[in-house]
Amino acid sequence: MNYQKKLEEILTNVSSEYKNKKPTLLLHACCGPCSSYVLEYLFKFFDITVFYYNPNIYPPAEYERRFAELRKLYEVFPPALEGKVKVVETDYEPEDFYKATGTRENSKLAAEPEKGERCRRCYEFRLRRAYEYAAANQFDYFCTTLSISPFKDAEKLNVIGEQLQQQAEANGNVKGPRWLPSDFKKKGGFKRSLEISEEYGMYRQDYCGCIYSKNNRK
């Protein structure tokens, strides 16, 4: 599936659909570098609120460093300022990550490389929380910056997002937030995020976030 093409089709029509106002977008973000290009790309189309929900990140000091770097960027990054991007931080409870992924009960999940079942469970866990927040606060769309990384499975991310929307609609919530499909690494997106990081002297982590990706990094 070409999710970048699907995104471009939505962006082509979104202005006419919402007339004189921008639709609201809850954008789950894992860090400042990954969100930089995504904000640059989307801020002209959406009223964006960044949702920082990442209890997978280990250790706590790394979590705090990534969030501080994100906030630091948004204080000077023109798309964040012009788009009046808002930031929401939710609770940091690492135990929720371990329960959601089942890694303590399954050693194979803990040892597998990225893009496997452990990661899929982590995607679903965080995206479900993002959907719940978006629905409770009446956002028009929800999305994640995760697809910008070459180490993330865009297919799995988009399938999860679509399923969350479909499940809500099946339960009668037809006005709930819609999933915004993406593969932000395409068309030079990942390269552009590297350029922005260098321009602003940003800290770029060398592992995804969880203790397993930290231990298994090469």
JSON list of C-alpha atoms in Angstrom, two decimals:
[
{"chain": "A", "resi": 1, "resn": "MET", "atom": "CA", "xyz": [0.00, 0.00, 0.00]},
{"chain": "A", "resi": 2, "resn": "ASN", "atom": "CA", "xyz": [1.30, 3.45, -0.92]},
{"chain": "A", "resi": 3, "resn": "TYR", "atom": "CA", "xyz": [0.44, 5.37, 2.24]},
{"chain": "A", "resi": 4, "resn": "GLN", "atom": "CA", "xyz": [2.28, 8.47, 1.10]},
{"chain": "A", "resi": 5, "resn": "LYS", "atom": "CA", "xyz": [-0.02, 8.68, -1.91]},
{"chain": "A", "resi": 6, "resn": "LYS", "atom": "CA", "xyz": [-3.07, 8.26, 0.34]},
{"chain": "A", "resi": 7, "resn": "LEU", "atom": "CA", "xyz": [-1.81, 11.08, 2.54]},
{"chain": "A", "resi": 8, "resn": "GLU", "atom": "CA", "xyz": [-1.29, 13.38, -0.43]},
{"chain": "A", "resi": 9, "resn": "GLU", "atom": "CA", "xyz": [-4.84, 12.70, -1.61]},
{"chain": "A", "resi": 10, "resn": "ILE", "atom": "CA", "xyz": [-6.23, 13.66, 1.79]},
{"chain": "A", "resi": 11, "resn": "LEU", "atom": "CA", "xyz": [-4.14, 16.83, 1.93]},
{"chain": "A", "resi": 12, "resn": "THR", "atom": "CA", "xyz": [-5.40, 17.82, -1.52]},
{"chain": "A", "resi": 13, "resn": "ASN", "atom": "CA", "xyz": [-9.01, 17.69, -0.32]},
{"chain": "A", "resi": 14, "resn": "VAL", "atom": "CA", "xyz": [-8.76, 18.69, 3.32]},
{"chain": "A", "resi": 15, "resn": "SER", "atom": "CA", "xyz": [-8.88, 22.46, 2.76]},
{"chain": "A", "resi": 16, "resn": "SER", "atom": "CA", "xyz": [-12.09, 22.33, 0.75]},
{"chain": "A", "resi": 17, "resn": "GLU", "atom": "CA", "xyz": [-13.68, 19.86, 3.15]},
{"chain": "A", "resi": 18, "resn": "TYR", "atom": "CA", "xyz": [-13.13, 22.04, 6.21]},
{"chain": "A", "resi": 19, "resn": "LYS", "atom": "CA", "xyz": [-13.75, 25.38, 4.45]},
{"chain": "A", "resi": 20, "resn": "ASN", "atom": "CA", "xyz": [-12.49, 28.30, 6.51]},
{"chain": "A", "resi": 21, "resn": "LYS", "atom": "CA", "xyz": [-10.74, 26.43, 9.30]},
{"chain": "A", "resi": 22, "resn": "LYS", "atom": "CA", "xyz": [-8.00, 23.91, 9.67]},
{"chain": "A", "resi": 23, "resn": "PRO", "atom": "CA", "xyz": [-9.02, 20.45, 10.90]},
{"chain": "A", "resi": 24, "resn": "THR", "atom": "CA", "xyz": [-7.47, 19.43, 14.19]},
{"chain": "A", "resi": 25, "resn": "LEU", "atom": "CA", "xyz": [-4.78, 16.75, 14.28]},
{"chain": "A", "resi": 26, "resn": "LEU", "atom": "CA", "xyz": [-3.47, 14.88, 17.31]},
{"chain": "A", "resi": 27, "resn": "LEU", "atom": "CA", "xyz": [0.06, 13.91, 16.32]},
{"chain": "A", "resi": 28, "resn": "HIS", "atom": "CA", "xyz": [1.72, 11.28, 18.46]},
{"chain": "A", "resi": 29, "resn": "ALA", "atom": "CA", "xyz": [5.46, 12.06, 18.60]},
{"chain": "A", "resi": 30, "resn": "CYS", "atom": "CA", "xyz": [8.35, 10.02, 19.93]},
{"chain": "A", "resi": 31, "resn": "CYS", "atom": "CA", "xyz": [10.99, 12.78, 19.91]},
{"chain": "A", "resi": 32, "resn": "GLY", "atom": "CA", "xyz": [11.92, 16.17, 18.51]},
{"chain": "A", "resi": 33, "resn": "PRO", "atom": "CA", "xyz": [14.00, 15.02, 15.52]},
{"chain": "A", "resi": 34, "resn": "CYS", "atom": "CA", "xyz": [11.29, 12.71, 14.20]},
{"chain": "A", "resi": 35, "resn": "SER", "atom": "CA", "xyz": [8.59, 15.35, 14.60]},
{"chain": "A", "resi": 36, "resn": "SER", "atom": "CA", "xyz": [10.57, 18.15, 12.94]},
{"chain": "A", "resi": 37, "resn": "TYR", "atom": "CA", "xyz": [9.96, 17.31, 9.30]},
{"chain": "A", "resi": 38, "resn": "VAL", "atom": "CA", "xyz": [6.43, 16.09, 10.02]},
{"chain": "A", "resi": 39, "resn": "LEU", "atom": "CA", "xyz": [5.50, 19.47, 11.53]},
{"chain": "A", "resi": 40, "resn": "GLU", "atom": "CA", "xyz": [7.14, 21.25, 8.61]},
{"chain": "A", "resi": 41, "resn": "TYR", "atom": "CA", "xyz": [5.09, 19.15, 6.21]},
{"chain": "A", "resi": 42, "resn": "LEU", "atom": "CA", "xyz": [1.69, 19.27, 7.94]},
{"chain": "A", "resi": 43, "resn": "PHE", "atom": "CA", "xyz": [1.36, 22.55, 9.80]},
{"chain": "A", "resi": 44, "resn": "LYS", "atom": "CA", "xyz": [-0.17, 24.40, 6.82]},
{"chain": "A", "resi": 45, "resn": "PHE", "atom": "CA", "xyz": [-2.98, 21.85, 6.64]},
{"chain": "A", "resi": 46, "resn": "PHE", "atom": "CA", "xyz": [-3.82, 21.14, 10.30]},
{"chain": "A", "resi": 47, "resn": "ASP", "atom": "CA", "xyz": [-4.18, 22.69, 13.72]},
{"chain": "A", "resi": 48, "resn": "ILE", "atom": "CA", "xyz": [-1.67, 20.37, 15.40]},
{"chain": "A", "resi": 49, "resn": "THR", "atom": "CA", "xyz": [-1.41, 19.17, 18.97]},
{"chain": "A", "resi": 50, "resn": "VAL", "atom": "CA", "xyz": [1.62, 16.97, 19.65]},
{"chain": "A", "resi": 51, "resn": "PHE", "atom": "CA", "xyz": [0.92, 14.03, 21.95]},
{"chain": "A", "resi": 52, "resn": "TYR", "atom": "CA", "xyz": [4.00, 12.84, 23.80]},
{"chain": "A", "resi": 53, "resn": "TYR", "atom": "CA", "xyz": [3.11, 9.40, 25.12]},
{"chain": "A", "resi": 54, "resn": "ASN", "atom": "CA", "xyz": [6.13, 7.09, 25.25]},
{"chain": "A", "resi": 55, "resn": "PRO", "atom": "CA", "xyz": [6.35, 4.94, 28.40]},
{"chain": "A", "resi": 56, "resn": "ASN", "atom": "CA", "xyz": [8.48, 2.53, 26.37]},
{"chain": "A", "resi": 57, "resn": "ILE", "atom": "CA", "xyz": [11.49, 4.84, 26.62]},
{"chain": "A", "resi": 58, "resn": "TYR", "atom": "CA", "xyz": [14.26, 3.63, 28.91]},
{"chain": "A", "resi": 59, "resn": "PRO", "atom": "CA", "xyz": [15.75, 4.85, 31.18]},
{"chain": "A", "resi": 60, "resn": "PRO", "atom": "CA", "xyz": [13.69, 7.71, 32.71]},
{"chain": "A", "resi": 61, "resn": "ALA", "atom": "CA", "xyz": [16.55, 10.15, 32.12]},
{"chain": "A", "resi": 62, "resn": "GLU", "atom": "CA", "xyz": [16.39, 9.34, 28.40]},
{"chain": "A", "resi": 63, "resn": "TYR", "atom": "CA", "xyz": [12.64, 9.96, 28.41]},
{"chain": "A", "resi": 64, "resn": "GLU", "atom": "CA", "xyz": [13.15, 13.37, 29.99]},
{"chain": "A", "resi": 65, "resn": "ARG", "atom": "CA", "xyz": [15.98, 14.27, 27.63]},
{"chain": "A", "resi": 66, "resn": "ARG", "atom": "CA", "xyz": [13.92, 13.49, 24.55]},
{"chain": "A", "resi": 67, "resn": "PHE", "atom": "CA", "xyz": [10.95, 15.46, 25.80]},
{"chain": "A", "resi": 68, "resn": "ALA", "atom": "CA", "xyz": [13.16, 18.43, 26.73]},
{"chain": "A", "resi": 69, "resn": "GLU", "atom": "CA", "xyz": [14.71, 18.36, 23.26]},
{"chain": "A", "resi": 70, "resn": "LEU", "atom": "CA", "xyz": [11.25, 18.33, 21.67]},
{"chain": "A", "resi": 71, "resn": "ARG", "atom": "CA", "xyz": [10.10, 21.35, 23.70]},
{"chain": "A", "resi": 72, "resn": "LYS", "atom": "CA", "xyz": [13.37, 23.16, 23.01]},
{"chain": "A", "resi": 73, "resn": "LEU", "atom": "CA", "xyz": [12.92, 22.74, 19.25]},
{"chain": "A", "resi": 74, "resn": "TYR", "atom": "CA", "xyz": [9.34, 23.98, 19.31]},
{"chain": "A", "resi": 75, "resn": "GLU", "atom": "CA", "xyz": [10.42, 27.22, 20.99]},
{"chain": "A", "resi": 76, "resn": "VAL", "atom": "CA", "xyz": [12.45, 28.22, 17.91]},
{"chain": "A", "resi": 77, "resn": "PHE", "atom": "CA", "xyz": [11.22, 26.07, 14.99]},
{"chain": "A", "resi": 78, "resn": "PRO", "atom": "CA", "xyz": [9.24, 28.29, 12.56]},
{"chain": "A", "resi": 79, "resn": "PRO", "atom": "CA", "xyz": [6.57, 25.67, 11.63]},
{"chain": "A", "resi": 80, "resn": "ALA", "atom": "CA", "xyz": [5.84, 25.05, 15.32]},
{"chain": "A", "resi": 81, "resn": "LEU", "atom": "CA", "xyz": [5.62, 28.77, 16.03]},
{"chain": "A", "resi": 82, "resn": "GLU", "atom": "CA", "xyz": [3.63, 29.74, 12.95]},
{"chain": "A", "resi": 83, "resn": "GLY", "atom": "CA", "xyz": [1.33, 26.75, 13.38]},
{"chain": "A", "resi": 84, "resn": "LYS", "atom": "CA", "xyz": [0.91, 27.49, 17.10]},
{"chain": "A", "resi": 85, "resn": "VAL", "atom": "CA", "xyz": [1.62, 23.84, 17.78]},
{"chain": "A", "resi": 86, "resn": "LYS", "atom": "CA", "xyz": [0.55, 22.68, 21.23]},
{"chain": "A", "resi": 87, "resn": "VAL", "atom": "CA", "xyz": [2.15, 19.89, 23.26]},
{"chain": "A", "resi": 88, "resn": "VAL", "atom": "CA", "xyz": [0.47, 17.42, 25.59]},
{"chain": "A", "resi": 89, "resn": "GLU", "atom": "CA", "xyz": [2.53, 15.14, 27.82]},
{"chain": "A", "resi": 90, "resn": "THR", "atom": "CA", "xyz": [0.74, 12.24, 29.48]},
{"chain": "A", "resi": 91, "resn": "ASP", "atom": "CA", "xyz": [1.79, 9.92, 32.28]},
{"chain": "A", "resi": 92, "resn": "TYR", "atom": "CA", "xyz": [5.09, 8.07, 32.12]},
{"chain": "A", "resi": 93, "resn": "GLU", "atom": "CA", "xyz": [4.44, 4.58, 33.47]},
{"chain": "A", "resi": 94, "resn": "PRO", "atom": "CA", "xyz": [7.01, 2.12, 32.04]},
{"chain": "A", "resi": 95, "resn": "GLU", "atom": "CA", "xyz": [5.20, -0.80, 33.61]},
{"chain": "A", "resi": 96, "resn": "ASP", "atom": "CA", "xyz": [2.34, -0.21, 31.19]},
{"chain": "A", "resi": 97, "resn": "PHE", "atom": "CA", "xyz": [4.74, -0.84, 28.31]},
{"chain": "A", "resi": 98, "resn": "TYR", "atom": "CA", "xyz": [5.93, -4.17, 29.73]},
{"chain": "A", "resi": 99, "resn": "LYS", "atom": "CA", "xyz": [2.36, -5.32, 30.31]},
{"chain": "A", "resi": 100, "resn": "ALA", "atom": "CA", "xyz": [1.27, -4.31, 26.81]},
{"chain": "A", "resi": 101, "resn": "THR", "atom": "CA", "xyz": [4.15, -6.05, 25.05]},
{"chain": "A", "resi": 102, "resn": "GLY", "atom": "CA", "xyz": [4.42, -9.13, 27.26]},
{"chain": "A", "resi": 103, "resn": "THR", "atom": "CA", "xyz": [8.20, -9.11, 27.04]},
{"chain": "A", "resi": 104, "resn": "ARG", "atom": "CA", "xyz": [8.76, -10.22, 30.62]},
{"chain": "A", "resi": 105, "resn": "GLU", "atom": "CA", "xyz": [6.76, -13.38, 29.98]},
{"chain": "A", "resi": 106, "resn": "ASN", "atom": "CA", "xyz": [8.22, -14.04, 26.55]},
{"chain": "A", "resi": 107, "resn": "SER", "atom": "CA", "xyz": [12.00, -13.93, 26.20]},
{"chain": "A", "resi": 108, "resn": "LYS", "atom": "CA", "xyz": [11.78, -14.31, 22.42]},
{"chain": "A", "resi": 109, "resn": "LEU", "atom": "CA", "xyz": [9.94, -11.00, 22.17]},
{"chain": "A", "resi": 110, "resn": "ALA", "atom": "CA", "xyz": [12.62, -9.33, 24.25]},
{"chain": "A", "resi": 111, "resn": "ALA", "atom": "CA", "xyz": [15.41, -10.62, 22.00]},
{"chain": "A", "resi": 112, "resn": "GLU", "atom": "CA", "xyz": [13.89, -10.13, 18.55]},
{"chain": "A", "resi": 113, "resn": "PRO", "atom": "CA", "xyz": [15.11, -7.33, 16.23]},
{"chain": "A", "resi": 114, "resn": "GLU", "atom": "CA", "xyz": [13.08, -4.24, 15.53]},
{"chain": "A", "resi": 115, "resn": "LYS", "atom": "CA", "xyz": [9.97, -4.34, 13.32]},
{"chain": "A", "resi": 116, "resn": "GLY", "atom": "CA", "xyz": [8.82, -7.64, 14.87]},
{"chain": "A", "resi": 117, "resn": "GLU", "atom": "CA", "xyz": [5.89, -8.54, 17.10]},
{"chain": "A", "resi": 118, "resn": "ARG", "atom": "CA", "xyz": [7.26, -6.69, 20.12]},
{"chain": "A", "resi": 119, "resn": "CYS", "atom": "CA", "xyz": [7.34, -3.48, 18.13]},
{"chain": "A", "resi": 120, "resn": "ARG", "atom": "CA", "xyz": [3.88, -4.08, 16.68]},
{"chain": "A", "resi": 121, "resn": "ARG", "atom": "CA", "xyz": [2.47, -4.42, 20.20]},
{"chain": "A", "resi": 122, "resn": "CYS", "atom": "CA", "xyz": [4.26, -1.24, 21.22]},
{"chain": "A", "resi": 123, "resn": "TYR", "atom": "CA", "xyz": [2.84, 0.63, 18.20]},
{"chain": "A", "resi": 124, "resn": "GLU", "atom": "CA", "xyz": [-0.66, -0.53, 19.02]},
{"chain": "A", "resi": 125, "resn": "PHE", "atom": "CA", "xyz": [-0.33, 0.29, 22.71]},
{"chain": "A", "resi": 126, "resn": "ARG", "atom": "CA", "xyz": [0.72, 3.89, 22.07]},
{"chain": "A", "resi": 127, "resn": "LEU", "atom": "CA", "xyz": [-1.58, 4.52, 19.13]},
{"chain": "A", "resi": 128, "resn": "ARG", "atom": "CA", "xyz": [-4.58, 3.25, 21.07]},
{"chain": "A", "resi": 129, "resn": "ARG", "atom": "CA", "xyz": [-3.82, 5.76, 23.80]},
{"chain": "A", "resi": 130, "resn": "ALA", "atom": "CA", "xyz": [-3.48, 8.49, 21.17]},
{"chain": "A", "resi": 131, "resn": "TYR", "atom": "CA", "xyz": [-6.82, 7.51, 19.63]},
{"chain": "A", "resi": 132, "resn": "GLU", "atom": "CA", "xyz": [-8.54, 7.56, 23.02]},
{"chain": "A", "resi": 133, "resn": "TYR", "atom": "CA", "xyz": [-7.20, 11.04, 23.75]},
{"chain": "A", "resi": 134, "resn": "ALA", "atom": "CA", "xyz": [-8.15, 12.28, 20.28]},
{"chain": "A", "resi": 135, "resn": "ALA", "atom": "CA", "xyz": [-11.68, 10.90, 20.62]},
{"chain": "A", "resi": 136, "resn": "ALA", "atom": "CA", "xyz": [-12.18, 12.31, 24.11]},
{"chain": "A", "resi": 137, "resn": "ASN", "atom": "CA", "xyz": [-11.07, 15.75, 22.93]},
{"chain": "A", "resi": 138, "resn": "GLN", "atom": "CA", "xyz": [-12.92, 15.71, 19.59]},
{"chain": "A", "resi": 139, "resn": "PHE", "atom": "CA", "xyz": [-9.98, 15.87, 17.21]},
{"chain": "A", "resi": 140, "resn": "ASP", "atom": "CA", "xyz": [-10.69, 15.45, 13.51]},
{"chain": "A", "resi": 141, "resn": "TYR", "atom": "CA", "xyz": [-7.62, 13.28, 12.82]},
{"chain": "A", "resi": 142, "resn": "PHE", "atom": "CA", "xyz": [-4.92, 11.35, 14.65]},
{"chain": "A", "resi": 143, "resn": "CYS", "atom": "CA", "xyz": [-1.52, 10.20, 13.42]},
{"chain": "A", "resi": 144, "resn": "THR", "atom": "CA", "xyz": [2.04, 9.39, 14.51]},
{"chain": "A", "resi": 145, "resn": "THR", "atom": "CA", "xyz": [5.52, 10.53, 13.53]},
{"chain": "A", "resi": 146, "resn": "LEU", "atom": "CA", "xyz": [6.85, 6.97, 13.85]},
{"chain": "A", "resi": 147, "resn": "SER", "atom": "CA", "xyz": [6.62, 6.21, 10.12]},
{"chain": "A", "resi": 148, "resn": "ILE", "atom": "CA", "xyz": [9.45, 8.65, 9.40]},
{"chain": "A", "resi": 149, "resn": "SER", "atom": "CA", "xyz": [12.00, 6.17, 10.76]},
{"chain": "A", "resi": 150, "resn": "PRO", "atom": "CA", "xyz": [13.55, 3.56, 8.45]},
{"chain": "A", "resi": 151, "resn": "PHE", "atom": "CA", "xyz": [13.48, 1.24, 11.49]},
{"chain": "A", "resi": 152, "resn": "LYS", "atom": "CA", "xyz": [9.69, 1.39, 11.84]},
{"chain": "A", "resi": 153, "resn": "ASP", "atom": "CA", "xyz": [7.20, -0.69, 9.86]},
{"chain": "A", "resi": 154, "resn": "ALA", "atom": "CA", "xyz": [4.89, 1.80, 8.15]},
{"chain": "A", "resi": 155, "resn": "GLU", "atom": "CA", "xyz": [2.53, -0.97, 7.03]},
{"chain": "A", "resi": 156, "resn": "LYS", "atom": "CA", "xyz": [1.95, -2.14, 10.59]},
{"chain": "A", "resi": 157, "resn": "LEU", "atom": "CA", "xyz": [1.51, 1.41, 11.87]},
{"chain": "A", "resi": 158, "resn": "ASN", "atom": "CA", "xyz": [-1.10, 2.25, 9.27]},
{"chain": "A", "resi": 159, "resn": "VAL", "atom": "CA", "xyz": [-3.01, -1.01, 9.68]},
{"chain": "A", "resi": 160, "resn": "ILE", "atom": "CA", "xyz": [-3.24, -0.36, 13.43]},
{"chain": "A", "resi": 161, "resn": "GLY", "atom": "CA", "xyz": [-4.43, 3.21, 12.91]},
{"chain": "A", "resi": 162, "resn": "GLU", "atom": "CA", "xyz": [-7.06, 2.14, 10.40]},
{"chain": "A", "resi": 163, "resn": "GLN", "atom": "CA", "xyz": [-8.26, -0.65, 12.69]},
{"chain": "A", "resi": 164, "resn": "LEU", "atom": "CA", "xyz": [-8.67, 1.73, 15.63]},
{"chain": "A", "resi": 165, "resn": "GLN", "atom": "CA", "xyz": [-10.86, 3.98, 13.50]},
{"chain": "A", "resi": 166, "resn": "GLN", "atom": "CA", "xyz": [-12.87, 1.05, 12.14]},
{"chain": "A", "resi": 167, "resn": "GLN", "atom": "CA", "xyz": [-13.41, -0.45, 15.60]},
{"chain": "A", "resi": 168, "resn": "ALA", "atom": "CA", "xyz": [-14.76, 2.86, 16.87]},
{"chain": "A", "resi": 169, "resn": "GLU", "atom": "CA", "xyz": [-17.08, 3.21, 13.87]},
{"chain": "A", "resi": 170, "resn": "ALA", "atom": "CA", "xyz": [-18.34, -0.34, 14.38]},
{"chain": "A", "resi": 171, "resn": "ASN", "atom": "CA", "xyz": [-19.24, 0.66, 17.94]},
{"chain": "A", "resi": 172, "resn": "GLY", "atom": "CA", "xyz": [-21.22, 3.64, 16.69]},
{"chain": "A", "resi": 173, "resn": "ASN", "atom": "CA", "xyz": [-18.60, 6.38, 16.97]},
{"chain": "A", "resi": 174, "resn": "VAL", "atom": "CA", "xyz": [-18.81, 7.47, 13.35]},
{"chain": "A", "resi": 175, "resn": "LYS", "atom": "CA", "xyz": [-17.76, 11.04, 14.21]},
{"chain": "A", "resi": 176, "resn": "GLY", "atom": "CA", "xyz": [-14.60, 9.98, 15.96]},
{"chain": "A", "resi": 177, "resn": "PRO", "atom": "CA", "xyz": [-11.14, 11.01, 14.76]},
{"chain": "A", "resi": 178, "resn": "ARG", "atom": "CA", "xyz": [-10.00, 9.65, 11.43]},
{"chain": "A", "resi": 179, "resn": "TRP", "atom": "CA", "xyz": [-6.64, 8.03, 10.94]},
{"chain": "A", "resi": 180, "resn": "LEU", "atom": "CA", "xyz": [-4.24, 10.08, 8.83]},
{"chain": "A", "resi": 181, "resn": "PRO", "atom": "CA", "xyz": [-2.20, 7.56, 6.81]},
{"chain": "A", "resi": 182, "resn": "SER", "atom": "CA", "xyz": [1.48, 8.27, 6.40]},
{"chain": "A", "resi": 183, "resn": "ASP", "atom": "CA", "xyz": [4.90, 7.06, 5.42]},
{"chain": "A", "resi": 184, "resn": "PHE", "atom": "CA", "xyz": [6.81, 10.21, 6.27]},
{"chain": "A", "resi": 185, "resn": "LYS", "atom": "CA", "xyz": [10.19, 8.75, 5.37]},
{"chain": "A", "resi": 186, "resn": "LYS", "atom": "CA", "xyz": [9.17, 8.85, 1.69]},
{"chain": "A", "resi": 187, "resn": "LYS", "atom": "CA", "xyz": [10.04, 11.73, -0.64]},
{"chain": "A", "resi": 188, "resn": "GLY", "atom": "CA", "xyz": [13.11, 12.65, 1.37]},
{"chain": "A", "resi": 189, "resn": "GLY", "atom": "CA", "xyz": [11.30, 12.99, 4.69]},
{"chain": "A", "resi": 190, "resn": "PHE", "atom": "CA", "xyz": [13.87, 11.14, 6.76]},
{"chain": "A", "resi": 191, "resn": "LYS", "atom": "CA", "xyz": [16.73, 12.96, 5.05]},
{"chain": "A", "resi": 192, "resn": "ARG", "atom": "CA", "xyz": [15.05, 16.29, 5.77]},
{"chain": "A", "resi": 193, "resn": "SER", "atom": "CA", "xyz": [14.68, 15.39, 9.45]},
{"chain": "A", "resi": 194, "resn": "LEU", "atom": "CA", "xyz": [18.44, 14.80, 9.57]},
{"chain": "A", "resi": 195, "resn": "GLU", "atom": "CA", "xyz": [19.05, 18.20, 8.01]},
{"chain": "A", "resi": 196, "resn": "ILE", "atom": "CA", "xyz": [16.80, 19.95, 10.52]},
{"chain": "A", "resi": 197, "resn": "SER", "atom": "CA", "xyz": [18.47, 18.12, 13.41]},
{"chain": "A", "resi": 198, "resn": "GLU", "atom": "CA", "xyz": [21.86, 19.30, 12.23]},
{"chain": "A", "resi": 199, "resn": "GLU", "atom": "CA", "xyz": [20.65, 22.84, 11.65]},
{"chain": "A", "resi": 200, "resn": "TYR", "atom": "CA", "xyz": [19.30, 23.13, 15.20]},
{"chain": "A", "resi": 201, "resn": "GLY", "atom": "CA", "xyz": [22.02, 21.09, 16.88]},
{"chain": "A", "resi": 202, "resn": "MET", "atom": "CA", "xyz": [19.55, 18.54, 18.16]},
{"chain": "A", "resi": 203, "resn": "TYR", "atom": "CA", "xyz": [20.29, 15.44, 20.18]},
{"chain": "A", "resi": 204, "resn": "ARG", "atom": "CA", "xyz": [19.55, 12.34, 18.09]},
{"chain": "A", "resi": 205, "resn": "GLN", "atom": "CA", "xyz": [19.30, 9.11, 20.05]},
{"chain": "A", "resi": 206, "resn": "ASP", "atom": "CA", "xyz": [20.99, 5.96, 18.71]},
{"chain": "A", "resi": 207, "resn": "TYR", "atom": "CA", "xyz": [18.23, 3.52, 19.69]},
{"chain": "A", "resi": 208, "resn": "CYS", "atom": "CA", "xyz": [14.46, 3.47, 19.38]},
{"chain": "A", "resi": 209, "resn": "GLY", "atom": "CA", "xyz": [13.63, 3.86, 23.04]},
{"chain": "A", "resi": 210, "resn": "CYS", "atom": "CA", "xyz": [12.91, 0.68, 24.97]},
{"chain": "A", "resi": 211, "resn": "ILE", "atom": "CA", "xyz": [15.47, -1.28, 26.96]},
{"chain": "A", "resi": 212, "resn": "TYR", "atom": "CA", "xyz": [15.42, -4.05, 24.35]},
{"chain": "A", "resi": 213, "resn": "SER", "atom": "CA", "xyz": [16.30, -1.77, 21.46]},
{"chain": "A", "resi": 214, "resn": "LYS", "atom": "CA", "xyz": [19.02, -0.25, 23.64]},
{"chain": "A", "resi": 215, "resn": "ASN", "atom": "CA", "xyz": [20.51, -3.63, 24.48]},
{"chain": "A", "resi": 216, "resn": "ASN", "atom": "CA", "xyz": [20.19, -4.98, 20.95]},
{"chain": "A", "resi": 217, "resn": "ARG", "atom": "CA", "xyz": [21.60, -1.99, 19.10]},
{"chain": "A", "resi": 218, "resn": "LYS", "atom": "CA", "xyz": [24.60, -2.63, 16.90]}
]
